[in-house]
Structures are given as C-alpha cells and as structure tokens.
Amino acid sequence: MSVTVERVKKHAGIKKSRSKWSKLRSQKALMAMSIPFVVYVIIFAYLPLYGWMMAFQNYKLGSAMLDNEWVGLANFRELFQDENFTRVIRNTLAMSLINLVFGFVSSIGLALMLNEVRKIIFKRIVQTVSYLPHFLSWVVAANLIMNVLSIDGAVNKVLVSLHIIKEPIMWLSEQHYFWWIIGASNVWKEIGWSAIIYLAAMTTIDPSLYEAASIDGAGRFRKIRHITLPGIRSIIVILLIMNIGHILDAGFEQQYLLQTPMVVDYSETIDIFVLKYGINLSRFSFATAAGIFKTVISVVLLLAANRMAKRMGQERLF
C-alpha cells in the first residue's frame, strides 16, 4: 500500500514539474522581453549599493573604497544622537503625512466628481487643466508659488479684500504655515495626474450595476458609496501601500526651492540633510548612513503595510 502511495506522489511530482516547464516555455517571449529591464535594474539599482560600504567606513574622497578605515556602526550611532537628524525626521514625517492625506482625498474626490459629469467637453477641459501642472518642473512651479504667496500676491489680495486677514502675510516666512503650503502646492501640481488612475479604474465597473441602482431609486451619492468606491477599492489599497513605502520620501526639490532662512527648521527633510552633509560638508560616510536608514525604514513600512492588507483580506502588492 505504501509503495502505491509513493508511486502516486512521485507521478504527481513529475507532472507538476513538467507543467512548470511547459508554463515557462509558453512565456519565453515575455521573459526575453523582460531581460533588458532586469539588466537595467541590476546596473542602476543594485550595483550602486556597493557604495553603502561608506557608511561603515571613515571614507576619504579620492581613496579606493576598500582602503578606508572601517568604523563599524559609529556613523549610525552619531546619526541617532544628532539633534538635527531628529528634527529632519519630524519634518519629513509631517510633510509626508500631509501629502499622503491631502493627495489621496483630493485625487479620489476629483475622480469621483469627473466620473459623474456628463458633459464630455467640460470633463476634458477640467482634466487637461488639472493635470497640466504635473509637467511643470519644481523650479517653475516654485517661482509661481512664491509669486502667488508674496506680500502683493494674489492670495494676500483676495484674503484682505474678503476681510479674512487684516494685513498681508509673508506666508513663506512663517514656520507654522510651511508644511501646509507644501501640502497644498503638492495637491495643485499632482491632483489631476493622480486622478487619472482612479478614473481608469472606474471605467472597469460594470455599467449594469448603475442601471440596477437607478431602477431601485438610488441617487448619485448612494451609487458612489455602494458601487464606485467599492469598485476602485483595490486600486486605493495598492496605491496606499506604495505611498506608505515612500513615507520618508517627502521630497527634495519642493522644500529646497521654497524654503527661506526663517523656515529652515521646518523645511529640511532627510534628502536635504543627506545633501547638506554629503556634498556641502564632504561627510560622505555620515550622509550614506542617513540614506541607508531612510531605505531600511521605507522597506519595513512597505512590508508592514502589505502584510496588514493581507490580514484584512484586501489587495496587496505580493
């Protein structure tokens, strides 16, 4: 009896192995096309990790990598004791969370409203106007934002004329406004581009569901609540997981270009911290340690968010 069971298992194993090989052979064209991209990722994403050794050395510019003094975790210990690093972590988390919440709510809201618009021309005009700022570089966008928020800019003129404020405010010189200005400017620049993904997801919802809901007397808000939002839930979860992985990636250009000497304590992010110590102060090992910290935390957050989505029975990345 035991011999028969072993033969059956062996036969099943051989059949399973053959099915894997046949599946690989059927997808050989796709695998061949993916090879250039795999090579690209290896060259530009994995080979540069060789430079991470600097974080464990006292690296001197111009010397061979392996000839430098090894210092173990000394750079990481110094990093965690640095008060400036604690400050940039606070700034990065605050601006990332504001961008995450504002970005999600605004882009989903715009997509839901555009999905309900029946005038195609109006819908296309709004879409075009909303996603054009995405193509502006932050250098151009920062100049526009500084002009709008200047003492004699449009924002101050409107608020003074409406008697919301008594006198013009120097918005970019006030520390407690800076994070919210970053959040608002990010929404202005990316809302249209982000909404495209949700609009594309809404086109996959079965139209018969809306027709059945109309027959049952459901209004627009009930259709949005019970059909549209559940229909794009998987896309929302996937994008949320990916954005949580970038929670320490608050950006560099936006804060660097909009900051003034009065708001430096609230504008510096981890990326600016790395640039400051790595390029300006030539402390390459210390800056590399800060970069490694950011990467490791991002990977941990991504895995945690993905695992949480799995436990909640939602869509996940892997």
PDB file of C-alpha atoms in Angstrom:
ATOM      1  CA  MET A   1       0.000   0.000   0.000  1.00  0.00           C
ATOM      2  CA  SER A   2       2.812   2.358   0.976  1.00  0.00           C
ATOM      3  CA  VAL A   3       4.611   1.569  -2.305  1.00  0.00           C
ATOM      4  CA  THR A   4       1.485   2.550  -4.262  1.00  0.00           C
ATOM      5  CA  VAL A   5       1.194   5.876  -2.401  1.00  0.00           C
ATOM      6  CA  GLU A   6       4.850   6.681  -3.089  1.00  0.00           C
ATOM      7  CA  ARG A   7       4.387   5.947  -6.795  1.00  0.00           C
ATOM      8  CA  VAL A   8       1.347   8.250  -6.915  1.00  0.00           C
ATOM      9  CA  LYS A   9       3.282  11.064  -5.172  1.00  0.00           C
ATOM     10  CA  LYS A  10       6.262  10.593  -7.499  1.00  0.00           C
ATOM     11  CA  HIS A  11       3.992  10.695 -10.538  1.00  0.00           C
ATOM     12  CA  ALA A  12       2.255  13.843  -9.238  1.00  0.00           C
ATOM     13  CA  GLY A  13       5.660  15.498  -8.619  1.00  0.00           C
ATOM     14  CA  ILE A  14       6.855  14.703 -12.151  1.00  0.00           C
ATOM     15  CA  LYS A  15       3.579  16.021 -13.624  1.00  0.00           C
ATOM     16  CA  LYS A  16       3.860  19.236 -11.574  1.00  0.00           C
ATOM     17  CA  SER A  17       7.471  19.743 -12.677  1.00  0.00           C
ATOM     18  CA  ARG A  18       6.524  19.230 -16.331  1.00  0.00           C
ATOM     19  CA  SER A  19       3.638  21.726 -16.026  1.00  0.00           C
ATOM     20  CA  LYS A  20       6.082  24.337 -14.640  1.00  0.00           C
ATOM     21  CA  TRP A  21       8.497  23.820 -17.525  1.00  0.00           C
ATOM     22  CA  SER A  22       5.662  23.934 -20.066  1.00  0.00           C
ATOM     23  CA  LYS A  23       4.436  27.188 -18.495  1.00  0.00           C
ATOM     24  CA  LEU A  24       7.938  28.664 -18.656  1.00  0.00           C
ATOM     25  CA  ARG A  25       8.291  27.615 -22.316  1.00  0.00           C
ATOM     26  CA  SER A  26       4.935  29.202 -23.179  1.00  0.00           C
ATOM     27  CA  GLN A  27       6.080  32.501 -21.639  1.00  0.00           C
ATOM     28  CA  LYS A  28       9.609  32.548 -23.069  1.00  0.00           C
ATOM     29  CA  ALA A  29       8.796  35.543 -25.308  1.00  0.00           C
ATOM     30  CA  LEU A  30       7.679  37.612 -22.305  1.00  0.00           C
ATOM     31  CA  MET A  31      10.735  36.565 -20.310  1.00  0.00           C
ATOM     32  CA  ALA A  32      13.030  37.506 -23.209  1.00  0.00           C
ATOM     33  CA  MET A  33      11.443  40.966 -23.420  1.00  0.00           C
ATOM     34  CA  SER A  34      11.899  41.475 -19.663  1.00  0.00           C
ATOM     35  CA  ILE A  35      15.640  40.762 -19.735  1.00  0.00           C
ATOM     36  CA  PRO A  36      16.713  44.340 -20.748  1.00  0.00           C
ATOM     37  CA  PHE A  37      14.681  45.796 -17.863  1.00  0.00           C
ATOM     38  CA  VAL A  38      16.128  43.312 -15.379  1.00  0.00           C
ATOM     39  CA  VAL A  39      19.639  44.249 -16.580  1.00  0.00           C
ATOM     40  CA  TYR A  40      18.752  47.955 -16.270  1.00  0.00           C
ATOM     41  CA  VAL A  41      17.568  47.475 -12.676  1.00  0.00           C
ATOM     42  CA  ILE A  42      20.674  45.459 -11.756  1.00  0.00           C
ATOM     43  CA  ILE A  43      23.029  48.100 -13.188  1.00  0.00           C
ATOM     44  CA  PHE A  44      21.314  51.232 -11.906  1.00  0.00           C
ATOM     45  CA  ALA A  45      19.564  49.991  -8.738  1.00  0.00           C
ATOM     46  CA  TYR A  46      21.657  47.148  -7.296  1.00  0.00           C
ATOM     47  CA  LEU A  47      25.258  47.795  -8.341  1.00  0.00           C
ATOM     48  CA  PRO A  48      25.276  51.284  -6.704  1.00  0.00           C
ATOM     49  CA  LEU A  49      24.585  49.517  -3.378  1.00  0.00           C
ATOM     50  CA  TYR A  50      28.331  48.841  -3.418  1.00  0.00           C
ATOM     51  CA  GLY A  51      28.672  52.427  -2.167  1.00  0.00           C
ATOM     52  CA  TRP A  52      26.807  51.558   1.047  1.00  0.00           C
ATOM     53  CA  MET A  53      30.147  50.347   2.424  1.00  0.00           C
ATOM     54  CA  MET A  54      30.982  54.017   3.002  1.00  0.00           C
ATOM     55  CA  ALA A  55      28.504  54.066   5.898  1.00  0.00           C
ATOM     56  CA  PHE A  56      30.747  51.630   7.786  1.00  0.00           C
ATOM     57  CA  GLN A  57      33.988  53.420   6.961  1.00  0.00           C
ATOM     58  CA  ASN A  58      35.691  56.731   7.565  1.00  0.00           C
ATOM     59  CA  TYR A  59      35.666  57.437   3.843  1.00  0.00           C
ATOM     60  CA  LYS A  60      38.173  59.882   2.358  1.00  0.00           C
ATOM     61  CA  LEU A  61      37.405  61.429  -1.011  1.00  0.00           C
ATOM     62  CA  GLY A  62      39.667  60.142  -3.792  1.00  0.00           C
ATOM     63  CA  SER A  63      40.761  56.998  -1.950  1.00  0.00           C
ATOM     64  CA  ALA A  64      39.980  53.448  -3.022  1.00  0.00           C
ATOM     65  CA  MET A  65      36.854  52.093  -1.381  1.00  0.00           C
ATOM     66  CA  LEU A  66      38.488  49.146   0.380  1.00  0.00           C
ATOM     67  CA  ASP A  67      41.494  51.187   1.587  1.00  0.00           C
ATOM     68  CA  ASN A  68      39.467  53.299   4.051  1.00  0.00           C
ATOM     69  CA  GLU A  69      39.324  52.763   7.804  1.00  0.00           C
ATOM     70  CA  TRP A  70      36.427  50.559   8.939  1.00  0.00           C
ATOM     71  CA  VAL A  71      34.496  52.097  11.852  1.00  0.00           C
ATOM     72  CA  GLY A  72      31.567  49.675  12.201  1.00  0.00           C
ATOM     73  CA  LEU A  73      28.326  51.350  13.316  1.00  0.00           C
ATOM     74  CA  ALA A  74      29.968  54.557  14.549  1.00  0.00           C
ATOM     75  CA  ASN A  75      28.316  56.690  11.854  1.00  0.00           C
ATOM     76  CA  PHE A  76      24.873  55.292  12.728  1.00  0.00           C
ATOM     77  CA  ARG A  77      25.415  55.952  16.467  1.00  0.00           C
ATOM     78  CA  GLU A  78      26.428  59.534  15.709  1.00  0.00           C
ATOM     79  CA  LEU A  79      23.416  59.876  13.399  1.00  0.00           C
ATOM     80  CA  PHE A  80      20.895  58.830  16.043  1.00  0.00           C
ATOM     81  CA  GLN A  81      22.491  61.196  18.607  1.00  0.00           C
ATOM     82  CA  ASP A  82      22.351  64.167  16.229  1.00  0.00           C
ATOM     83  CA  GLU A  83      19.596  66.635  17.197  1.00  0.00           C
ATOM     84  CA  ASN A  84      19.370  67.858  13.614  1.00  0.00           C
ATOM     85  CA  PHE A  85      18.517  64.347  12.442  1.00  0.00           C
ATOM     86  CA  THR A  86      15.612  64.147  14.901  1.00  0.00           C
ATOM     87  CA  ARG A  87      14.351  67.458  13.549  1.00  0.00           C
ATOM     88  CA  VAL A  88      14.513  66.378   9.890  1.00  0.00           C
ATOM     89  CA  ILE A  89      12.712  63.102  10.748  1.00  0.00           C
ATOM     90  CA  ARG A  90       9.911  65.176  12.312  1.00  0.00           C
ATOM     91  CA  ASN A  91       9.729  67.448   9.259  1.00  0.00           C
ATOM     92  CA  THR A  92       9.814  64.535   6.801  1.00  0.00           C
ATOM     93  CA  LEU A  93       7.058  62.593   8.582  1.00  0.00           C
ATOM     94  CA  ALA A  94       4.847  65.669   8.971  1.00  0.00           C
ATOM     95  CA  MET A  95       5.091  66.712   5.311  1.00  0.00           C
ATOM     96  CA  SER A  96       4.745  63.124   4.058  1.00  0.00           C
ATOM     97  CA  LEU A  97       1.589  62.518   6.084  1.00  0.00           C
ATOM     98  CA  ILE A  98       0.071  65.818   4.935  1.00  0.00           C
ATOM     99  CA  ASN A  99       0.911  64.982   1.310  1.00  0.00           C
ATOM    100  CA  LEU A 100      -0.468  61.448   1.731  1.00  0.00           C
ATOM    101  CA  VAL A 101      -3.810  62.521   3.207  1.00  0.00           C
ATOM    102  CA  PHE A 102      -4.300  65.599   1.013  1.00  0.00           C
ATOM    103  CA  GLY A 103      -3.170  63.747  -2.111  1.00  0.00           C
ATOM    104  CA  PHE A 104      -5.446  60.748  -1.605  1.00  0.00           C
ATOM    105  CA  VAL A 105      -8.553  62.659  -0.612  1.00  0.00           C
ATOM    106  CA  SER A 106      -8.235  65.316  -3.338  1.00  0.00           C
ATOM    107  CA  SER A 107      -7.427  62.959  -6.232  1.00  0.00           C
ATOM    108  CA  ILE A 108     -10.169  60.457  -5.310  1.00  0.00           C
ATOM    109  CA  GLY A 109     -12.632  63.341  -4.843  1.00  0.00           C
ATOM    110  CA  LEU A 110     -11.765  64.851  -8.242  1.00  0.00           C
ATOM    111  CA  ALA A 111     -12.060  61.458  -9.941  1.00  0.00           C
ATOM    112  CA  LEU A 112     -15.468  60.824  -8.355  1.00  0.00           C
ATOM    113  CA  MET A 113     -16.755  64.239  -9.463  1.00  0.00           C
ATOM    114  CA  LEU A 114     -15.418  63.873 -13.002  1.00  0.00           C
ATOM    115  CA  ASN A 115     -16.959  60.406 -13.228  1.00  0.00           C
ATOM    116  CA  GLU A 116     -20.377  61.943 -12.536  1.00  0.00           C
ATOM    117  CA  VAL A 117     -20.005  64.741 -15.127  1.00  0.00           C
ATOM    118  CA  ARG A 118     -21.989  64.027 -18.283  1.00  0.00           C
ATOM    119  CA  LYS A 119     -20.704  66.952 -20.395  1.00  0.00           C
ATOM    120  CA  ILE A 120     -17.709  65.393 -22.152  1.00  0.00           C
ATOM    121  CA  ILE A 121     -16.239  68.752 -23.241  1.00  0.00           C
ATOM    122  CA  PHE A 122     -16.334  70.153 -19.689  1.00  0.00           C
ATOM    123  CA  LYS A 123     -14.861  66.915 -18.345  1.00  0.00           C
ATOM    124  CA  ARG A 124     -11.944  67.045 -20.796  1.00  0.00           C
ATOM    125  CA  ILE A 125     -11.252  70.721 -20.065  1.00  0.00           C
ATOM    126  CA  VAL A 126     -11.144  70.068 -16.300  1.00  0.00           C
ATOM    127  CA  GLN A 127      -8.898  67.030 -16.784  1.00  0.00           C
ATOM    128  CA  THR A 128      -6.495  68.954 -19.033  1.00  0.00           C
ATOM    129  CA  VAL A 129      -6.310  71.972 -16.741  1.00  0.00           C
ATOM    130  CA  SER A 130      -5.835  69.827 -13.626  1.00  0.00           C
ATOM    131  CA  TYR A 131      -3.022  67.590 -14.897  1.00  0.00           C
ATOM    132  CA  LEU A 132      -1.000  70.213 -16.812  1.00  0.00           C
ATOM    133  CA  PRO A 133       0.838  71.394 -13.643  1.00  0.00           C
ATOM    134  CA  HIS A 134       2.260  67.861 -13.334  1.00  0.00           C
ATOM    135  CA  PHE A 135       4.525  68.584 -16.325  1.00  0.00           C
ATOM    136  CA  LEU A 136       5.998  71.740 -14.773  1.00  0.00           C
ATOM    137  CA  SER A 137       9.388  71.364 -13.141  1.00  0.00           C
ATOM    138  CA  TRP A 138       9.549  72.307  -9.468  1.00  0.00           C
ATOM    139  CA  VAL A 139      11.809  75.248 -10.425  1.00  0.00           C
ATOM    140  CA  VAL A 140       8.986  76.812 -12.461  1.00  0.00           C
ATOM    141  CA  ALA A 141       6.292  75.714 -10.013  1.00  0.00           C
ATOM    142  CA  ALA A 142       8.205  77.149  -7.029  1.00  0.00           C
ATOM    143  CA  ASN A 143       8.514  80.537  -8.742  1.00  0.00           C
ATOM    144  CA  LEU A 144       4.769  80.582  -9.422  1.00  0.00           C
ATOM    145  CA  ILE A 145       4.001  79.640  -5.809  1.00  0.00           C
ATOM    146  CA  MET A 146       6.370  82.318  -4.431  1.00  0.00           C
ATOM    147  CA  ASN A 147       4.718  84.970  -6.618  1.00  0.00           C
ATOM    148  CA  VAL A 148       1.221  83.944  -5.577  1.00  0.00           C
ATOM    149  CA  LEU A 149       2.177  83.908  -1.875  1.00  0.00           C
ATOM    150  CA  SER A 150       4.230  87.118  -1.893  1.00  0.00           C
ATOM    151  CA  ILE A 151       3.158  90.228   0.050  1.00  0.00           C
ATOM    152  CA  ASP A 152       1.440  91.711  -3.013  1.00  0.00           C
ATOM    153  CA  GLY A 153       0.465  88.304  -4.432  1.00  0.00           C
ATOM    154  CA  ALA A 154      -2.983  87.035  -5.359  1.00  0.00           C
ATOM    155  CA  VAL A 155      -3.581  85.128  -2.103  1.00  0.00           C
ATOM    156  CA  ASN A 156      -2.997  88.152   0.136  1.00  0.00           C
ATOM    157  CA  LYS A 157      -5.095  90.420  -2.118  1.00  0.00           C
ATOM    158  CA  VAL A 158      -8.054  88.015  -2.084  1.00  0.00           C
ATOM    159  CA  LEU A 159      -7.914  87.358   1.682  1.00  0.00           C
ATOM    160  CA  VAL A 160      -7.579  91.075   2.511  1.00  0.00           C
ATOM    161  CA  SER A 161     -10.425  92.034   0.160  1.00  0.00           C
ATOM    162  CA  LEU A 162     -12.631  89.369   1.830  1.00  0.00           C
ATOM    163  CA  HIS A 163     -11.573  90.692   5.294  1.00  0.00           C
ATOM    164  CA  ILE A 164     -10.306  87.235   6.304  1.00  0.00           C
ATOM    165  CA  ILE A 165      -6.947  88.788   7.245  1.00  0.00           C
ATOM    166  CA  LYS A 166      -6.299  92.423   8.196  1.00  0.00           C
ATOM    167  CA  GLU A 167      -2.912  92.824   6.559  1.00  0.00           C
ATOM    168  CA  PRO A 168      -0.771  90.809   4.084  1.00  0.00           C
ATOM    169  CA  ILE A 169       1.171  87.862   5.482  1.00  0.00           C
ATOM    170  CA  MET A 170       4.638  86.672   4.441  1.00  0.00           C
ATOM    171  CA  TRP A 171       3.486  83.082   4.077  1.00  0.00           C
ATOM    172  CA  LEU A 172       6.860  81.540   3.243  1.00  0.00           C
ATOM    173  CA  SER A 173       8.494  83.230   6.246  1.00  0.00           C
ATOM    174  CA  GLU A 174       6.088  81.778   8.827  1.00  0.00           C
ATOM    175  CA  GLN A 175       7.243  78.421  10.183  1.00  0.00           C
ATOM    176  CA  HIS A 176       3.804  77.082  11.102  1.00  0.00           C
ATOM    177  CA  TYR A 177       2.483  77.648   7.562  1.00  0.00           C
ATOM    178  CA  PHE A 178       5.309  75.923   5.693  1.00  0.00           C
ATOM    179  CA  TRP A 179       4.138  72.270   5.961  1.00  0.00           C
ATOM    180  CA  TRP A 180       0.624  73.204   4.842  1.00  0.00           C
ATOM    181  CA  ILE A 181       1.960  75.237   1.894  1.00  0.00           C
ATOM    182  CA  ILE A 182       3.958  72.179   0.815  1.00  0.00           C
ATOM    183  CA  GLY A 183       0.820  70.029   1.076  1.00  0.00           C
ATOM    184  CA  ALA A 184      -1.361  72.500  -0.841  1.00  0.00           C
ATOM    185  CA  SER A 185       1.223  73.049  -3.594  1.00  0.00           C
ATOM    186  CA  ASN A 186       1.663  69.293  -3.975  1.00  0.00           C
ATOM    187  CA  VAL A 187      -2.097  68.879  -4.409  1.00  0.00           C
ATOM    188  CA  TRP A 188      -2.181  71.666  -7.023  1.00  0.00           C
ATOM    189  CA  LYS A 189       0.632  70.043  -9.013  1.00  0.00           C
ATOM    190  CA  GLU A 190      -0.385  66.369  -8.824  1.00  0.00           C
ATOM    191  CA  ILE A 191      -4.151  66.173  -8.308  1.00  0.00           C
ATOM    192  CA  GLY A 192      -5.040  65.788 -11.993  1.00  0.00           C
ATOM    193  CA  TRP A 193      -2.319  63.243 -12.708  1.00  0.00           C
ATOM    194  CA  SER A 194      -3.254  61.095  -9.699  1.00  0.00           C
ATOM    195  CA  ALA A 195      -6.968  61.240 -10.568  1.00  0.00           C
ATOM    196  CA  ILE A 196      -6.306  59.606 -13.972  1.00  0.00           C
ATOM    197  CA  ILE A 197      -5.547  56.272 -12.271  1.00  0.00           C
ATOM    198  CA  TYR A 198      -8.852  56.301 -10.365  1.00  0.00           C
ATOM    199  CA  LEU A 199     -10.809  57.391 -13.470  1.00  0.00           C
ATOM    200  CA  ALA A 200      -9.265  54.484 -15.388  1.00  0.00           C
ATOM    201  CA  ALA A 201     -10.280  52.102 -12.593  1.00  0.00           C
ATOM    202  CA  MET A 202     -13.856  53.437 -12.668  1.00  0.00           C
ATOM    203  CA  THR A 203     -14.198  52.534 -16.349  1.00  0.00           C
ATOM    204  CA  THR A 204     -13.867  48.840 -15.404  1.00  0.00           C
ATOM    205  CA  ILE A 205     -17.020  48.939 -13.219  1.00  0.00           C
ATOM    206  CA  ASP A 206     -19.961  47.135 -14.829  1.00  0.00           C
ATOM    207  CA  PRO A 207     -22.483  49.802 -16.079  1.00  0.00           C
ATOM    208  CA  SER A 208     -25.376  47.396 -15.353  1.00  0.00           C
ATOM    209  CA  LEU A 209     -24.725  47.950 -11.634  1.00  0.00           C
ATOM    210  CA  TYR A 210     -25.510  51.662 -12.031  1.00  0.00           C
ATOM    211  CA  GLU A 211     -28.615  50.858 -14.099  1.00  0.00           C
ATOM    212  CA  ALA A 212     -29.880  48.428 -11.463  1.00  0.00           C
ATOM    213  CA  ALA A 213     -29.203  51.005  -8.736  1.00  0.00           C
ATOM    214  CA  SER A 214     -31.136  53.647 -10.716  1.00  0.00           C
ATOM    215  CA  ILE A 215     -34.122  51.276 -11.053  1.00  0.00           C
ATOM    216  CA  ASP A 216     -34.004  50.767  -7.269  1.00  0.00           C
ATOM    217  CA  GLY A 217     -34.147  54.545  -6.808  1.00  0.00           C
ATOM    218  CA  ALA A 218     -30.539  55.137  -5.711  1.00  0.00           C
ATOM    219  CA  GLY A 219     -29.224  58.679  -6.089  1.00  0.00           C
ATOM    220  CA  ARG A 220     -25.746  59.706  -7.167  1.00  0.00           C
ATOM    221  CA  PHE A 221     -24.283  59.713  -3.667  1.00  0.00           C
ATOM    222  CA  ARG A 222     -25.578  56.197  -2.965  1.00  0.00           C
ATOM    223  CA  LYS A 223     -24.142  54.969  -6.259  1.00  0.00           C
ATOM    224  CA  ILE A 224     -20.791  56.497  -5.343  1.00  0.00           C
ATOM    225  CA  ARG A 225     -20.899  54.961  -1.877  1.00  0.00           C
ATOM    226  CA  HIS A 226     -22.102  51.467  -2.793  1.00  0.00           C
ATOM    227  CA  ILE A 227     -20.773  50.967  -6.352  1.00  0.00           C
ATOM    228  CA  THR A 228     -17.980  53.356  -7.350  1.00  0.00           C
ATOM    229  CA  LEU A 229     -15.912  53.368  -4.157  1.00  0.00           C
ATOM    230  CA  PRO A 230     -16.073  49.554  -3.672  1.00  0.00           C
ATOM    231  CA  GLY A 231     -15.194  49.204  -7.375  1.00  0.00           C
ATOM    232  CA  ILE A 232     -11.920  51.106  -7.009  1.00  0.00           C
ATOM    233  CA  ARG A 233     -11.087  49.861  -3.505  1.00  0.00           C
ATOM    234  CA  SER A 234      -8.349  47.516  -4.745  1.00  0.00           C
ATOM    235  CA  ILE A 235      -6.591  50.377  -6.579  1.00  0.00           C
ATOM    236  CA  ILE A 236      -6.860  52.605  -3.497  1.00  0.00           C
ATOM    237  CA  VAL A 237      -5.314  49.904  -1.277  1.00  0.00           C
ATOM    238  CA  ILE A 238      -2.454  49.179  -3.705  1.00  0.00           C
ATOM    239  CA  LEU A 239      -1.595  52.885  -4.077  1.00  0.00           C
ATOM    240  CA  LEU A 240      -1.859  53.379  -0.309  1.00  0.00           C
ATOM    241  CA  ILE A 241       0.637  50.550   0.302  1.00  0.00           C
ATOM    242  CA  MET A 242       3.051  52.025  -2.239  1.00  0.00           C
ATOM    243  CA  ASN A 243       2.723  55.511  -0.735  1.00  0.00           C
ATOM    244  CA  ILE A 244       3.317  54.202   2.798  1.00  0.00           C
ATOM    245  CA  GLY A 245       6.588  52.759   1.487  1.00  0.00           C
ATOM    246  CA  HIS A 246       7.562  56.296   0.456  1.00  0.00           C
ATOM    247  CA  ILE A 247       6.531  57.894   3.766  1.00  0.00           C
ATOM    248  CA  LEU A 248      10.148  59.025   4.414  1.00  0.00           C
ATOM    249  CA  ASP A 249      10.439  60.292   0.851  1.00  0.00           C
ATOM    250  CA  ALA A 250       8.853  63.700   1.405  1.00  0.00           C
ATOM    251  CA  GLY A 251      10.818  65.169  -1.468  1.00  0.00           C
ATOM    252  CA  PHE A 252      13.783  67.413  -2.022  1.00  0.00           C
ATOM    253  CA  GLU A 253      13.236  69.974  -4.781  1.00  0.00           C
ATOM    254  CA  GLN A 254       9.955  71.358  -3.448  1.00  0.00           C
ATOM    255  CA  GLN A 255      11.261  72.056   0.071  1.00  0.00           C
ATOM    256  CA  TYR A 256      14.693  73.197  -1.115  1.00  0.00           C
ATOM    257  CA  LEU A 257      13.292  75.748  -3.569  1.00  0.00           C
ATOM    258  CA  LEU A 258      10.514  77.102  -1.328  1.00  0.00           C
ATOM    259  CA  GLN A 259      12.466  77.348   1.916  1.00  0.00           C
ATOM    260  CA  THR A 260      13.690  80.672   3.303  1.00  0.00           C
ATOM    261  CA  PRO A 261      16.201  81.255   6.133  1.00  0.00           C
ATOM    262  CA  MET A 262      13.274  81.869   8.527  1.00  0.00           C
ATOM    263  CA  VAL A 263      11.742  78.384   7.983  1.00  0.00           C
ATOM    264  CA  VAL A 264      14.850  76.197   7.719  1.00  0.00           C
ATOM    265  CA  ASP A 265      13.981  74.374  10.966  1.00  0.00           C
ATOM    266  CA  TYR A 266      10.673  73.248   9.435  1.00  0.00           C
ATOM    267  CA  SER A 267      11.718  72.732   5.796  1.00  0.00           C
ATOM    268  CA  GLU A 268      14.698  70.376   5.942  1.00  0.00           C
ATOM    269  CA  THR A 269      13.907  66.768   5.014  1.00  0.00           C
ATOM    270  CA  ILE A 270      16.119  63.674   5.098  1.00  0.00           C
ATOM    271  CA  ASP A 271      17.098  64.204   1.453  1.00  0.00           C
ATOM    272  CA  ILE A 272      18.220  67.783   2.148  1.00  0.00           C
ATOM    273  CA  PHE A 273      20.051  66.528   5.263  1.00  0.00           C
ATOM    274  CA  VAL A 274      21.929  63.959   3.125  1.00  0.00           C
ATOM    275  CA  LEU A 275      22.797  66.604   0.527  1.00  0.00           C
ATOM    276  CA  LYS A 276      23.966  69.046   3.187  1.00  0.00           C
ATOM    277  CA  TYR A 277      26.303  66.586   4.948  1.00  0.00           C
ATOM    278  CA  GLY A 278      27.359  64.644   1.849  1.00  0.00           C
ATOM    279  CA  ILE A 279      28.089  67.435  -0.639  1.00  0.00           C
ATOM    280  CA  ASN A 280      28.423  70.658   1.362  1.00  0.00           C
ATOM    281  CA  LEU A 281      30.345  69.233   4.344  1.00  0.00           C
ATOM    282  CA  SER A 282      32.028  66.303   2.494  1.00  0.00           C
ATOM    283  CA  ARG A 283      30.938  63.848   5.231  1.00  0.00           C
ATOM    284  CA  PHE A 284      30.125  61.063   2.788  1.00  0.00           C
ATOM    285  CA  SER A 285      30.052  58.217   5.331  1.00  0.00           C
ATOM    286  CA  PHE A 286      27.676  60.074   7.664  1.00  0.00           C
ATOM    287  CA  ALA A 287      25.364  61.028   4.772  1.00  0.00           C
ATOM    288  CA  THR A 288      25.374  57.445   3.474  1.00  0.00           C
ATOM    289  CA  ALA A 289      24.328  56.190   6.920  1.00  0.00           C
ATOM    290  CA  ALA A 290      21.348  58.593   6.819  1.00  0.00           C
ATOM    291  CA  GLY A 291      20.417  57.337   3.346  1.00  0.00           C
ATOM    292  CA  ILE A 292      20.588  53.695   4.471  1.00  0.00           C
ATOM    293  CA  PHE A 293      18.370  54.478   7.465  1.00  0.00           C
ATOM    294  CA  LYS A 294      15.762  56.001   5.148  1.00  0.00           C
ATOM    295  CA  THR A 295      15.840  53.000   2.791  1.00  0.00           C
ATOM    296  CA  VAL A 296      15.584  50.382   5.540  1.00  0.00           C
ATOM    297  CA  ILE A 297      12.649  52.128   7.244  1.00  0.00           C
ATOM    298  CA  SER A 298      10.873  52.508   3.869  1.00  0.00           C
ATOM    299  CA  VAL A 299      11.217  48.782   3.123  1.00  0.00           C
ATOM    300  CA  VAL A 300       9.974  47.862   6.614  1.00  0.00           C
ATOM    301  CA  LEU A 301       6.940  50.159   6.258  1.00  0.00           C
ATOM    302  CA  LEU A 302       6.163  48.742   2.818  1.00  0.00           C
ATOM    303  CA  LEU A 303       6.294  45.139   4.078  1.00  0.00           C
ATOM    304  CA  ALA A 304       4.216  46.012   7.158  1.00  0.00           C
ATOM    305  CA  ALA A 305       1.528  47.749   5.083  1.00  0.00           C
ATOM    306  CA  ASN A 306       1.452  44.842   2.635  1.00  0.00           C
ATOM    307  CA  ARG A 307       1.124  42.313   5.480  1.00  0.00           C
ATOM    308  CA  MET A 308      -1.630  44.349   7.147  1.00  0.00           C
ATOM    309  CA  ALA A 309      -3.561  44.463   3.844  1.00  0.00           C
ATOM    310  CA  LYS A 310      -3.209  40.683   3.581  1.00  0.00           C
ATOM    311  CA  ARG A 311      -4.574  40.184   7.101  1.00  0.00           C
ATOM    312  CA  MET A 312      -7.525  42.462   6.337  1.00  0.00           C
ATOM    313  CA  GLY A 313      -8.301  40.488   3.172  1.00  0.00           C
ATOM    314  CA  GLN A 314      -7.507  43.412   0.867  1.00  0.00           C
ATOM    315  CA  GLU A 315      -5.478  43.585  -2.334  1.00  0.00           C
ATOM    316  CA  ARG A 316      -1.706  43.613  -1.837  1.00  0.00           C
ATOM    317  CA  LEU A 317       1.482  44.012  -3.832  1.00  0.00           C
ATOM    318  CA  PHE A 318       2.816  40.460  -3.285  1.00  0.00           C
TER     319      PHE A 318
END
